[in-house]
C-alpha positions as a printed Julia matrix, in Angstrom:
78×3 Matrix{Float64}:
 39.47  -41.8   -24.33
 42.57  -39.73  -23.62
 45.43  -39.98  -26.15
 47.84  -40.49  -23.23
 45.91  -43.53  -22.02
 45.8   -44.97  -25.54
 49.56  -44.46  -25.86
 50.17  -46.09  -22.48
 47.99  -49.06  -23.39
 49.7   -49.49  -26.76
 53.12  -49.29  -25.1
 52.22  -51.91  -22.52
 50.79  -54.19  -25.2
 53.9   -53.91  -27.37
 56.1   -54.45  -24.31
 54.22  -57.65  -23.47
 54.55  -58.88  -27.05
 58.3   -58.18  -26.98
 58.61  -60.09  -23.7
 56.59  -63.09  -24.94
 58.62  -63.3   -28.17
 61.95  -62.65  -26.4
 62.64  -59.71  -28.72
 65.14  -57.11  -27.58
 64.16  -53.49  -27.9
 66.04  -51.74  -30.71
 67.07  -48.95  -28.31
 68.3   -49.15  -24.73
 65.45  -48.31  -22.34
 67.0   -45.05  -21.07
 67.56  -43.72  -24.59
 64.06  -44.75  -25.64
 62.51  -42.97  -22.65
 64.5   -39.79  -23.3
 63.35  -39.9   -26.92
 59.73  -40.3   -25.88
 60.08  -37.44  -23.42
 61.46  -35.27  -26.21
 58.52  -36.18  -28.42
 56.03  -35.22  -25.71
 57.79  -31.92  -24.97
 58.01  -31.11  -28.68
 54.34  -31.87  -29.16
 53.34  -29.62  -26.26
 55.6   -26.79  -27.43
 54.33  -26.93  -30.99
 50.73  -26.81  -29.77
 51.56  -23.84  -27.53
 53.36  -21.93  -30.3
 50.63  -22.65  -32.85
 47.98  -21.26  -30.49
 50.09  -18.13  -29.86
 50.69  -17.61  -33.59
 47.01  -18.03  -34.4
 46.01  -15.55  -31.7
 48.61  -13.03  -32.91
 47.41  -13.3   -36.51
 43.8   -12.9   -35.46
 44.63   -9.82  -33.39
 46.63   -8.33  -36.27
 43.72   -8.95  -38.65
 41.23   -7.35  -36.25
 43.46   -4.29  -35.76
 43.97   -3.97  -39.5
 40.23   -4.1   -40.15
 39.57   -1.57  -37.4
 42.18    0.97  -38.54
 41.28    0.75  -42.23
 37.54    1.27  -41.7
 36.32    4.48  -43.41
 35.11    7.31  -41.21
 31.45    8.14  -41.47
 30.3    11.7   -42.2
 29.36   12.12  -38.55
 32.84   11.04  -37.44
 34.7    13.63  -39.5
 35.95   16.8   -37.93
 35.36   20.16  -39.64
C-alpha cells in the first residue's frame, strides 16, 4: 500500500478521534497544513538530492577506476 494512502488514513482516523473526544488540535489547521506541506517537500527534495549525490559519486568512482587502470604492453606507444 502506498505511504501516502497510509498517511491519509492515519490522518483521517486521528481527526475522527479528535472530533469524538472534542479535543482541539494543538495547531491551527492552516499552520498544520503548511507544516505538513513543508515536510512533504523536504522529503521529496532530500530523496532527489540523495539520488543525485549517489549518481555523482558512482560516476566519479568509475572515472577514477578507468583513468588509473595500467596500460597493457599492446597499448603503449613506442
